[in-house]
Amino acid sequence: MGGADPGIGREAAQARLASCLRPLRAVVFDTDGVIVDSARLHAAAWKDAFDACLRDRPPPDPAQRRPFDVREDYRRYVDGKSRLDGAAAFLESRGMRLPEGAPDAPPGTGSVRAVAAHKEQRFLALLRETETVAWPGTVHLLHTLAAAGIVRAAVSASRHARELLRRAGVTGLFQELVDGREAARLGLPGKPDPALFLEAARRLGEEPKCTAVVEDALAGVDAGRRGGFGLVIGVDRLETPDSARDLREHGADVVVTDLAELLGATAPGTTKG
């Protein structure tokens, strides 16, 4: 099985896992923010696009003209969603009702699709300039899951997930990938609908009740809950006063700040934070 540590047996690997993971047969991981440290690039790209829109088309209410916040606005409105859904959600939160626009709209501020295209253009530029790194704790957990015989899939609303996983050197740790390109091809709705996760579990050959979902986005945690998955793990990278609580309220059964916390003799089996 790809990614397994040849130096550890299945029983030993199972013993290393948190008790909440041991009964499961599959784990589905979100990509940005869970597997690779790329959420910050998405947030920076969104800020560039949204701040341009706020300057060009300021909302009538001065309080709604504040710049896009890469922490709070990102996690509440765009994290885990498709570009179009994320753009629409943030613009609506600021009272900006732009037309959807043409599918081939160039980057700009005149429509939702133009704003989304601006974000895409900026993200690609940042991606070319930045090294893609996988979170070490996630890689450690993936190797242990592989050794324990638990199958793994990656999902992402982004069309760039395959490239991100390849650049981070972790493609071989997953049996399946369901990304934004596959979602578009299959007509799958975006998070918080559980369709991405359900398709990943189907490809792994496992039922949702025997599968865990690992997410850092509120929309993704909500999707895991709605999909009836056996375990929903929230990854709290922000560690703000509200972030862990919000993950739990959206449906996380377990909240950790790093997935390495799910390994070792003291690995948690209950919620944290």
PDB file of C-alpha atoms in Angstrom:
ATOM      1  CA  MET A   1       0.000   0.000   0.000  1.00  0.00           C
ATOM      2  CA  GLY A   2       1.457   3.363  -1.037  1.00  0.00           C
ATOM      3  CA  GLY A   3       3.026   5.399   1.734  1.00  0.00           C
ATOM      4  CA  ALA A   4       3.216   2.665   4.372  1.00  0.00           C
ATOM      5  CA  ASP A   5       6.183   2.641   6.722  1.00  0.00           C
ATOM      6  CA  PRO A   6       7.918  -0.715   6.128  1.00  0.00           C
ATOM      7  CA  GLY A   7       9.422  -0.560   9.616  1.00  0.00           C
ATOM      8  CA  ILE A   8       6.115  -0.841  11.478  1.00  0.00           C
ATOM      9  CA  GLY A   9       3.557  -3.648  11.492  1.00  0.00           C
ATOM     10  CA  ARG A  10      -0.193  -3.227  11.213  1.00  0.00           C
ATOM     11  CA  GLU A  11      -0.942  -3.939  14.877  1.00  0.00           C
ATOM     12  CA  ALA A  12       1.776  -1.562  16.058  1.00  0.00           C
ATOM     13  CA  ALA A  13       0.494   1.155  13.713  1.00  0.00           C
ATOM     14  CA  GLN A  14      -3.069   0.674  14.966  1.00  0.00           C
ATOM     15  CA  ALA A  15      -1.820   1.015  18.535  1.00  0.00           C
ATOM     16  CA  ARG A  16      -0.227   4.373  17.682  1.00  0.00           C
ATOM     17  CA  LEU A  17      -3.516   5.851  16.493  1.00  0.00           C
ATOM     18  CA  ALA A  18      -5.955   7.743  18.696  1.00  0.00           C
ATOM     19  CA  SER A  19      -8.807   5.542  19.875  1.00  0.00           C
ATOM     20  CA  CYS A  20     -11.285   7.525  17.771  1.00  0.00           C
ATOM     21  CA  LEU A  21      -9.491   6.437  14.565  1.00  0.00           C
ATOM     22  CA  ARG A  22      -8.941   2.753  15.285  1.00  0.00           C
ATOM     23  CA  PRO A  23     -12.449   1.468  14.382  1.00  0.00           C
ATOM     24  CA  LEU A  24     -12.425   3.235  10.981  1.00  0.00           C
ATOM     25  CA  ARG A  25     -11.402   1.858   7.604  1.00  0.00           C
ATOM     26  CA  ALA A  26     -10.846   5.077   5.621  1.00  0.00           C
ATOM     27  CA  VAL A  27      -9.902   8.724   6.131  1.00  0.00           C
ATOM     28  CA  VAL A  28     -10.643  11.589   3.728  1.00  0.00           C
ATOM     29  CA  PHE A  29      -8.439  14.676   4.074  1.00  0.00           C
ATOM     30  CA  ASP A  30      -9.075  18.197   2.842  1.00  0.00           C
ATOM     31  CA  THR A  31      -6.027  19.527   0.986  1.00  0.00           C
ATOM     32  CA  ASP A  32      -5.481  23.231   1.698  1.00  0.00           C
ATOM     33  CA  GLY A  33      -4.648  23.836   5.345  1.00  0.00           C
ATOM     34  CA  VAL A  34      -4.843  20.147   6.297  1.00  0.00           C
ATOM     35  CA  ILE A  35      -2.345  18.399   4.006  1.00  0.00           C
ATOM     36  CA  VAL A  36      -0.370  21.310   2.546  1.00  0.00           C
ATOM     37  CA  ASP A  37       0.338  24.776   3.899  1.00  0.00           C
ATOM     38  CA  SER A  38      -1.414  26.528   1.017  1.00  0.00           C
ATOM     39  CA  ALA A  39      -4.447  28.101   2.703  1.00  0.00           C
ATOM     40  CA  ARG A  40      -2.386  31.240   3.328  1.00  0.00           C
ATOM     41  CA  LEU A  41      -1.832  31.599  -0.429  1.00  0.00           C
ATOM     42  CA  HIS A  42      -5.552  31.296  -1.109  1.00  0.00           C
ATOM     43  CA  ALA A  43      -6.271  33.878   1.616  1.00  0.00           C
ATOM     44  CA  ALA A  44      -3.708  36.314   0.209  1.00  0.00           C
ATOM     45  CA  ALA A  45      -5.112  35.909  -3.299  1.00  0.00           C
ATOM     46  CA  TRP A  46      -8.651  36.494  -2.078  1.00  0.00           C
ATOM     47  CA  LYS A  47      -7.537  39.608  -0.219  1.00  0.00           C
ATOM     48  CA  ASP A  48      -6.014  41.038  -3.395  1.00  0.00           C
ATOM     49  CA  ALA A  49      -9.240  40.393  -5.324  1.00  0.00           C
ATOM     50  CA  PHE A  50     -11.712  41.512  -2.658  1.00  0.00           C
ATOM     51  CA  ASP A  51      -9.822  44.634  -1.609  1.00  0.00           C
ATOM     52  CA  ALA A  52      -9.717  45.740  -5.258  1.00  0.00           C
ATOM     53  CA  CYS A  53     -13.480  45.243  -5.442  1.00  0.00           C
ATOM     54  CA  LEU A  54     -14.055  47.169  -2.211  1.00  0.00           C
ATOM     55  CA  ARG A  55     -11.998  50.067  -3.590  1.00  0.00           C
ATOM     56  CA  ASP A  56     -13.678  50.092  -7.002  1.00  0.00           C
ATOM     57  CA  ARG A  57     -17.226  49.466  -5.798  1.00  0.00           C
ATOM     58  CA  PRO A  58     -17.416  50.590  -2.147  1.00  0.00           C
ATOM     59  CA  PRO A  59     -20.570  49.476  -0.314  1.00  0.00           C
ATOM     60  CA  PRO A  60     -22.976  52.249   0.758  1.00  0.00           C
ATOM     61  CA  ASP A  61     -22.377  51.439   4.446  1.00  0.00           C
ATOM     62  CA  PRO A  62     -18.896  52.717   5.465  1.00  0.00           C
ATOM     63  CA  ALA A  63     -18.632  49.919   8.065  1.00  0.00           C
ATOM     64  CA  GLN A  64     -18.717  47.362   5.247  1.00  0.00           C
ATOM     65  CA  ARG A  65     -15.797  48.939   3.374  1.00  0.00           C
ATOM     66  CA  ARG A  66     -13.131  47.525   5.692  1.00  0.00           C
ATOM     67  CA  PRO A  67     -10.463  45.414   3.950  1.00  0.00           C
ATOM     68  CA  PHE A  68     -10.780  41.645   3.685  1.00  0.00           C
ATOM     69  CA  ASP A  69      -9.415  39.934   6.809  1.00  0.00           C
ATOM     70  CA  VAL A  70      -7.219  36.962   5.870  1.00  0.00           C
ATOM     71  CA  ARG A  71      -8.118  35.154   9.096  1.00  0.00           C
ATOM     72  CA  GLU A  72     -11.735  35.803  10.044  1.00  0.00           C
ATOM     73  CA  ASP A  73     -13.262  36.674   6.655  1.00  0.00           C
ATOM     74  CA  TYR A  74     -11.352  33.856   4.989  1.00  0.00           C
ATOM     75  CA  ARG A  75     -12.521  31.141   7.375  1.00  0.00           C
ATOM     76  CA  ARG A  76     -16.113  32.371   7.563  1.00  0.00           C
ATOM     77  CA  TYR A  77     -16.863  33.046   3.914  1.00  0.00           C
ATOM     78  CA  VAL A  78     -14.469  31.391   1.466  1.00  0.00           C
ATOM     79  CA  ASP A  79     -12.421  28.618   3.079  1.00  0.00           C
ATOM     80  CA  GLY A  80     -13.304  25.215   1.677  1.00  0.00           C
ATOM     81  CA  LYS A  81     -15.733  26.553  -0.937  1.00  0.00           C
ATOM     82  CA  SER A  82     -15.475  26.759  -4.699  1.00  0.00           C
ATOM     83  CA  ARG A  83     -14.142  30.052  -6.059  1.00  0.00           C
ATOM     84  CA  LEU A  84     -17.560  31.162  -7.285  1.00  0.00           C
ATOM     85  CA  ASP A  85     -19.366  30.240  -4.061  1.00  0.00           C
ATOM     86  CA  GLY A  86     -16.665  31.881  -1.940  1.00  0.00           C
ATOM     87  CA  ALA A  87     -16.682  35.090  -3.964  1.00  0.00           C
ATOM     88  CA  ALA A  88     -20.472  35.323  -3.810  1.00  0.00           C
ATOM     89  CA  ALA A  89     -20.583  34.642  -0.057  1.00  0.00           C
ATOM     90  CA  PHE A  90     -18.067  37.345   0.864  1.00  0.00           C
ATOM     91  CA  LEU A  91     -19.512  39.972  -1.481  1.00  0.00           C
ATOM     92  CA  GLU A  92     -22.985  39.341  -0.101  1.00  0.00           C
ATOM     93  CA  SER A  93     -21.663  39.697   3.469  1.00  0.00           C
ATOM     94  CA  ARG A  94     -20.558  43.233   2.551  1.00  0.00           C
ATOM     95  CA  GLY A  95     -23.820  44.129   0.854  1.00  0.00           C
ATOM     96  CA  MET A  96     -22.316  43.953  -2.650  1.00  0.00           C
ATOM     97  CA  ARG A  97     -24.761  42.352  -5.093  1.00  0.00           C
ATOM     98  CA  LEU A  98     -22.799  41.998  -8.290  1.00  0.00           C
ATOM     99  CA  PRO A  99     -24.090  40.121 -11.339  1.00  0.00           C
ATOM    100  CA  GLU A 100     -22.717  36.603 -11.738  1.00  0.00           C
ATOM    101  CA  GLY A 101     -21.057  37.502 -15.049  1.00  0.00           C
ATOM    102  CA  ALA A 102     -19.957  35.433 -18.013  1.00  0.00           C
ATOM    103  CA  PRO A 103     -18.095  32.140 -17.454  1.00  0.00           C
ATOM    104  CA  ASP A 104     -15.075  33.535 -19.345  1.00  0.00           C
ATOM    105  CA  ALA A 105     -15.047  36.892 -17.530  1.00  0.00           C
ATOM    106  CA  PRO A 106     -11.510  38.311 -17.293  1.00  0.00           C
ATOM    107  CA  PRO A 107     -10.098  39.303 -13.883  1.00  0.00           C
ATOM    108  CA  GLY A 108     -11.810  42.413 -12.581  1.00  0.00           C
ATOM    109  CA  THR A 109     -14.409  43.765 -10.177  1.00  0.00           C
ATOM    110  CA  GLY A 110     -17.546  44.013 -12.323  1.00  0.00           C
ATOM    111  CA  SER A 111     -19.051  40.616 -11.580  1.00  0.00           C
ATOM    112  CA  VAL A 112     -18.750  37.660  -9.209  1.00  0.00           C
ATOM    113  CA  ARG A 113     -16.954  35.645 -11.881  1.00  0.00           C
ATOM    114  CA  ALA A 114     -14.571  38.530 -12.591  1.00  0.00           C
ATOM    115  CA  VAL A 115     -13.639  38.721  -8.903  1.00  0.00           C
ATOM    116  CA  ALA A 116     -13.151  34.946  -8.823  1.00  0.00           C
ATOM    117  CA  ALA A 117     -10.943  35.191 -11.932  1.00  0.00           C
ATOM    118  CA  HIS A 118      -8.883  37.914 -10.215  1.00  0.00           C
ATOM    119  CA  LYS A 119      -8.365  35.589  -7.276  1.00  0.00           C
ATOM    120  CA  GLU A 120      -7.343  32.733  -9.555  1.00  0.00           C
ATOM    121  CA  GLN A 121      -4.833  34.899 -11.397  1.00  0.00           C
ATOM    122  CA  ARG A 122      -3.247  36.081  -8.162  1.00  0.00           C
ATOM    123  CA  PHE A 123      -3.188  32.570  -6.634  1.00  0.00           C
ATOM    124  CA  LEU A 124      -1.330  31.159  -9.634  1.00  0.00           C
ATOM    125  CA  ALA A 125       1.226  33.952  -9.365  1.00  0.00           C
ATOM    126  CA  LEU A 126       1.761  33.251  -5.651  1.00  0.00           C
ATOM    127  CA  LEU A 127       1.985  29.519  -6.326  1.00  0.00           C
ATOM    128  CA  ARG A 128       4.834  30.083  -8.798  1.00  0.00           C
ATOM    129  CA  GLU A 129       6.690  32.190  -6.240  1.00  0.00           C
ATOM    130  CA  THR A 130       6.209  29.976  -3.172  1.00  0.00           C
ATOM    131  CA  GLU A 131       7.449  26.553  -2.112  1.00  0.00           C
ATOM    132  CA  THR A 132       4.660  24.057  -1.394  1.00  0.00           C
ATOM    133  CA  VAL A 133       5.156  22.274   1.928  1.00  0.00           C
ATOM    134  CA  ALA A 134       3.131  19.494   3.554  1.00  0.00           C
ATOM    135  CA  TRP A 135       2.354  19.766   7.267  1.00  0.00           C
ATOM    136  CA  PRO A 136       4.777  17.346   9.025  1.00  0.00           C
ATOM    137  CA  GLY A 137       2.168  16.119  11.509  1.00  0.00           C
ATOM    138  CA  THR A 138      -0.185  15.260   8.654  1.00  0.00           C
ATOM    139  CA  VAL A 139       2.538  13.320   6.824  1.00  0.00           C
ATOM    140  CA  HIS A 140       3.326  11.374   9.988  1.00  0.00           C
ATOM    141  CA  LEU A 141      -0.340  10.488  10.461  1.00  0.00           C
ATOM    142  CA  LEU A 142      -0.679   9.463   6.805  1.00  0.00           C
ATOM    143  CA  HIS A 143       2.247   7.042   7.061  1.00  0.00           C
ATOM    144  CA  THR A 144       0.782   5.520  10.219  1.00  0.00           C
ATOM    145  CA  LEU A 145      -2.666   5.152   8.675  1.00  0.00           C
ATOM    146  CA  ALA A 146      -1.098   3.443   5.655  1.00  0.00           C
ATOM    147  CA  ALA A 147       0.805   1.017   7.891  1.00  0.00           C
ATOM    148  CA  ALA A 148      -2.421   0.312   9.799  1.00  0.00           C
ATOM    149  CA  GLY A 149      -4.214  -0.618   6.569  1.00  0.00           C
ATOM    150  CA  ILE A 150      -6.543   2.403   6.590  1.00  0.00           C
ATOM    151  CA  VAL A 151      -7.133   3.781   3.075  1.00  0.00           C
ATOM    152  CA  ARG A 152      -6.829   7.493   2.349  1.00  0.00           C
ATOM    153  CA  ALA A 153      -8.210  10.076  -0.062  1.00  0.00           C
ATOM    154  CA  ALA A 154      -7.668  13.802  -0.576  1.00  0.00           C
ATOM    155  CA  VAL A 155     -10.388  16.251  -1.546  1.00  0.00           C
ATOM    156  CA  SER A 156     -10.363  19.909  -2.480  1.00  0.00           C
ATOM    157  CA  ALA A 157     -12.641  22.544  -3.946  1.00  0.00           C
ATOM    158  CA  SER A 158      -9.540  23.835  -5.755  1.00  0.00           C
ATOM    159  CA  ARG A 159      -8.608  22.798  -9.285  1.00  0.00           C
ATOM    160  CA  HIS A 160      -4.949  22.904  -8.255  1.00  0.00           C
ATOM    161  CA  ALA A 161      -4.971  20.179  -5.597  1.00  0.00           C
ATOM    162  CA  ARG A 162      -3.168  17.608  -7.753  1.00  0.00           C
ATOM    163  CA  GLU A 163      -0.346  20.051  -8.437  1.00  0.00           C
ATOM    164  CA  LEU A 164      -0.124  21.035  -4.762  1.00  0.00           C
ATOM    165  CA  LEU A 165       0.126  17.407  -3.628  1.00  0.00           C
ATOM    166  CA  ARG A 166       2.756  16.685  -6.282  1.00  0.00           C
ATOM    167  CA  ARG A 167       4.831  19.722  -5.358  1.00  0.00           C
ATOM    168  CA  ALA A 168       4.664  18.752  -1.680  1.00  0.00           C
ATOM    169  CA  GLY A 169       5.778  15.198  -2.495  1.00  0.00           C
ATOM    170  CA  VAL A 170       2.775  13.456  -0.911  1.00  0.00           C
ATOM    171  CA  THR A 171       0.773  12.213  -3.906  1.00  0.00           C
ATOM    172  CA  GLY A 172       1.749   8.602  -3.171  1.00  0.00           C
ATOM    173  CA  LEU A 173       0.170   8.732   0.281  1.00  0.00           C
ATOM    174  CA  PHE A 174      -3.355   8.745  -1.185  1.00  0.00           C
ATOM    175  CA  GLN A 175      -5.295   6.192  -3.166  1.00  0.00           C
ATOM    176  CA  GLU A 176      -7.803   8.737  -4.476  1.00  0.00           C
ATOM    177  CA  LEU A 177      -8.174  12.464  -5.150  1.00  0.00           C
ATOM    178  CA  VAL A 178     -11.417  14.327  -5.777  1.00  0.00           C
ATOM    179  CA  ASP A 179     -10.597  17.939  -6.626  1.00  0.00           C
ATOM    180  CA  GLY A 180     -12.341  20.924  -8.163  1.00  0.00           C
ATOM    181  CA  ARG A 181     -11.817  19.625 -11.692  1.00  0.00           C
ATOM    182  CA  GLU A 182     -13.469  16.318 -10.835  1.00  0.00           C
ATOM    183  CA  ALA A 183     -16.272  18.106  -9.015  1.00  0.00           C
ATOM    184  CA  ALA A 184     -16.971  20.209 -12.110  1.00  0.00           C
ATOM    185  CA  ARG A 185     -16.833  17.168 -14.403  1.00  0.00           C
ATOM    186  CA  LEU A 186     -19.265  15.225 -12.217  1.00  0.00           C
ATOM    187  CA  GLY A 187     -21.478  18.211 -11.397  1.00  0.00           C
ATOM    188  CA  LEU A 188     -20.880  17.853  -7.665  1.00  0.00           C
ATOM    189  CA  PRO A 189     -22.095  20.743  -5.477  1.00  0.00           C
ATOM    190  CA  GLY A 190     -19.547  22.458  -3.262  1.00  0.00           C
ATOM    191  CA  LYS A 191     -19.219  22.407   0.508  1.00  0.00           C
ATOM    192  CA  PRO A 192     -21.085  22.497   2.871  1.00  0.00           C
ATOM    193  CA  ASP A 193     -22.773  19.869   0.691  1.00  0.00           C
ATOM    194  CA  PRO A 194     -21.000  16.551   1.467  1.00  0.00           C
ATOM    195  CA  ALA A 195     -20.803  15.446  -2.193  1.00  0.00           C
ATOM    196  CA  LEU A 196     -16.989  15.731  -2.456  1.00  0.00           C
ATOM    197  CA  PHE A 197     -16.452  13.620   0.651  1.00  0.00           C
ATOM    198  CA  LEU A 198     -19.086  11.087  -0.311  1.00  0.00           C
ATOM    199  CA  GLU A 199     -17.505  10.632  -3.744  1.00  0.00           C
ATOM    200  CA  ALA A 200     -14.086  10.135  -2.147  1.00  0.00           C
ATOM    201  CA  ALA A 201     -15.466   7.493   0.249  1.00  0.00           C
ATOM    202  CA  ARG A 202     -17.226   5.768  -2.656  1.00  0.00           C
ATOM    203  CA  ARG A 203     -13.972   5.595  -4.625  1.00  0.00           C
ATOM    204  CA  LEU A 204     -12.211   4.139  -1.605  1.00  0.00           C
ATOM    205  CA  GLY A 205     -14.917   1.495  -1.398  1.00  0.00           C
ATOM    206  CA  GLU A 206     -16.026   2.433   2.115  1.00  0.00           C
ATOM    207  CA  GLU A 207     -19.289   3.623   3.657  1.00  0.00           C
ATOM    208  CA  PRO A 208     -19.351   7.097   5.278  1.00  0.00           C
ATOM    209  CA  LYS A 209     -20.028   5.575   8.712  1.00  0.00           C
ATOM    210  CA  CYS A 210     -16.679   3.734   8.461  1.00  0.00           C
ATOM    211  CA  THR A 211     -14.828   6.846   7.228  1.00  0.00           C
ATOM    212  CA  ALA A 212     -13.341   9.903   8.946  1.00  0.00           C
ATOM    213  CA  VAL A 213     -13.267  13.400   7.457  1.00  0.00           C
ATOM    214  CA  VAL A 214     -10.401  15.760   8.330  1.00  0.00           C
ATOM    215  CA  GLU A 215     -11.058  19.450   7.725  1.00  0.00           C
ATOM    216  CA  ASP A 216      -9.914  22.908   8.796  1.00  0.00           C
ATOM    217  CA  ALA A 217     -12.747  24.833   7.117  1.00  0.00           C
ATOM    218  CA  LEU A 218     -16.113  25.439   8.748  1.00  0.00           C
ATOM    219  CA  ALA A 219     -17.892  24.574   5.500  1.00  0.00           C
ATOM    220  CA  GLY A 220     -15.939  21.316   5.290  1.00  0.00           C
ATOM    221  CA  VAL A 221     -16.662  20.290   8.877  1.00  0.00           C
ATOM    222  CA  ASP A 222     -20.326  21.034   8.238  1.00  0.00           C
ATOM    223  CA  ALA A 223     -20.152  18.845   5.114  1.00  0.00           C
ATOM    224  CA  GLY A 224     -18.679  15.972   7.111  1.00  0.00           C
ATOM    225  CA  ARG A 225     -21.488  16.195   9.624  1.00  0.00           C
ATOM    226  CA  ARG A 226     -24.154  16.339   6.919  1.00  0.00           C
ATOM    227  CA  GLY A 227     -22.638  13.341   5.144  1.00  0.00           C
ATOM    228  CA  GLY A 228     -23.071  11.037   8.128  1.00  0.00           C
ATOM    229  CA  PHE A 229     -19.370  10.240   8.461  1.00  0.00           C
ATOM    230  CA  GLY A 230     -18.194   8.131  11.365  1.00  0.00           C
ATOM    231  CA  LEU A 231     -15.798  10.804  12.630  1.00  0.00           C
ATOM    232  CA  VAL A 232     -15.264  14.478  11.782  1.00  0.00           C
ATOM    233  CA  ILE A 233     -11.882  15.896  12.823  1.00  0.00           C
ATOM    234  CA  GLY A 234     -11.449  19.657  12.884  1.00  0.00           C
ATOM    235  CA  VAL A 235      -7.936  21.072  12.476  1.00  0.00           C
ATOM    236  CA  ASP A 236      -7.618  24.417  14.247  1.00  0.00           C
ATOM    237  CA  ARG A 237      -4.628  26.119  12.611  1.00  0.00           C
ATOM    238  CA  LEU A 238      -5.721  29.583  13.770  1.00  0.00           C
ATOM    239  CA  GLU A 239      -5.951  28.894  17.517  1.00  0.00           C
ATOM    240  CA  THR A 240      -8.037  32.016  18.104  1.00  0.00           C
ATOM    241  CA  PRO A 241     -10.497  32.267  21.012  1.00  0.00           C
ATOM    242  CA  ASP A 242     -13.376  31.303  18.700  1.00  0.00           C
ATOM    243  CA  SER A 243     -11.855  28.980  16.095  1.00  0.00           C
ATOM    244  CA  ALA A 244     -11.964  25.661  18.002  1.00  0.00           C
ATOM    245  CA  ARG A 245     -15.441  26.407  19.335  1.00  0.00           C
ATOM    246  CA  ASP A 246     -16.695  27.225  15.837  1.00  0.00           C
ATOM    247  CA  LEU A 247     -15.319  23.949  14.456  1.00  0.00           C
ATOM    248  CA  ARG A 248     -17.137  22.001  17.177  1.00  0.00           C
ATOM    249  CA  GLU A 249     -20.368  23.917  16.639  1.00  0.00           C
ATOM    250  CA  HIS A 250     -20.251  23.126  12.913  1.00  0.00           C
ATOM    251  CA  GLY A 251     -19.926  19.413  13.638  1.00  0.00           C
ATOM    252  CA  ALA A 252     -16.355  18.444  14.574  1.00  0.00           C
ATOM    253  CA  ASP A 253     -16.215  15.472  16.942  1.00  0.00           C
ATOM    254  CA  VAL A 254     -12.515  16.047  17.651  1.00  0.00           C
ATOM    255  CA  VAL A 255     -10.530  19.287  17.377  1.00  0.00           C
ATOM    256  CA  VAL A 256      -6.717  19.338  17.230  1.00  0.00           C
ATOM    257  CA  THR A 257      -4.193  21.998  16.315  1.00  0.00           C
ATOM    258  CA  ASP A 258      -1.928  19.489  14.528  1.00  0.00           C
ATOM    259  CA  LEU A 259      -2.684  15.987  13.284  1.00  0.00           C
ATOM    260  CA  ALA A 260       0.360  14.619  15.087  1.00  0.00           C
ATOM    261  CA  GLU A 261      -1.822  14.927  18.205  1.00  0.00           C
ATOM    262  CA  LEU A 262      -3.704  11.865  16.924  1.00  0.00           C
ATOM    263  CA  LEU A 263      -0.598   9.726  17.346  1.00  0.00           C
ATOM    264  CA  GLY A 264       1.208   8.294  20.352  1.00  0.00           C
ATOM    265  CA  ALA A 265       0.226   7.036  23.765  1.00  0.00           C
ATOM    266  CA  THR A 266      -1.412  10.335  24.755  1.00  0.00           C
ATOM    267  CA  ALA A 267      -3.327  10.861  21.500  1.00  0.00           C
ATOM    268  CA  PRO A 268      -6.725  12.444  22.189  1.00  0.00           C
ATOM    269  CA  GLY A 269      -9.933  10.553  21.621  1.00  0.00           C
ATOM    270  CA  THR A 270     -12.265  13.365  22.616  1.00  0.00           C
ATOM    271  CA  THR A 271     -12.778  16.981  21.690  1.00  0.00           C
ATOM    272  CA  LYS A 272     -10.237  19.609  22.582  1.00  0.00           C
ATOM    273  CA  GLY A 273     -10.243  23.344  23.055  1.00  0.00           C
TER     274      GLY A 273
END
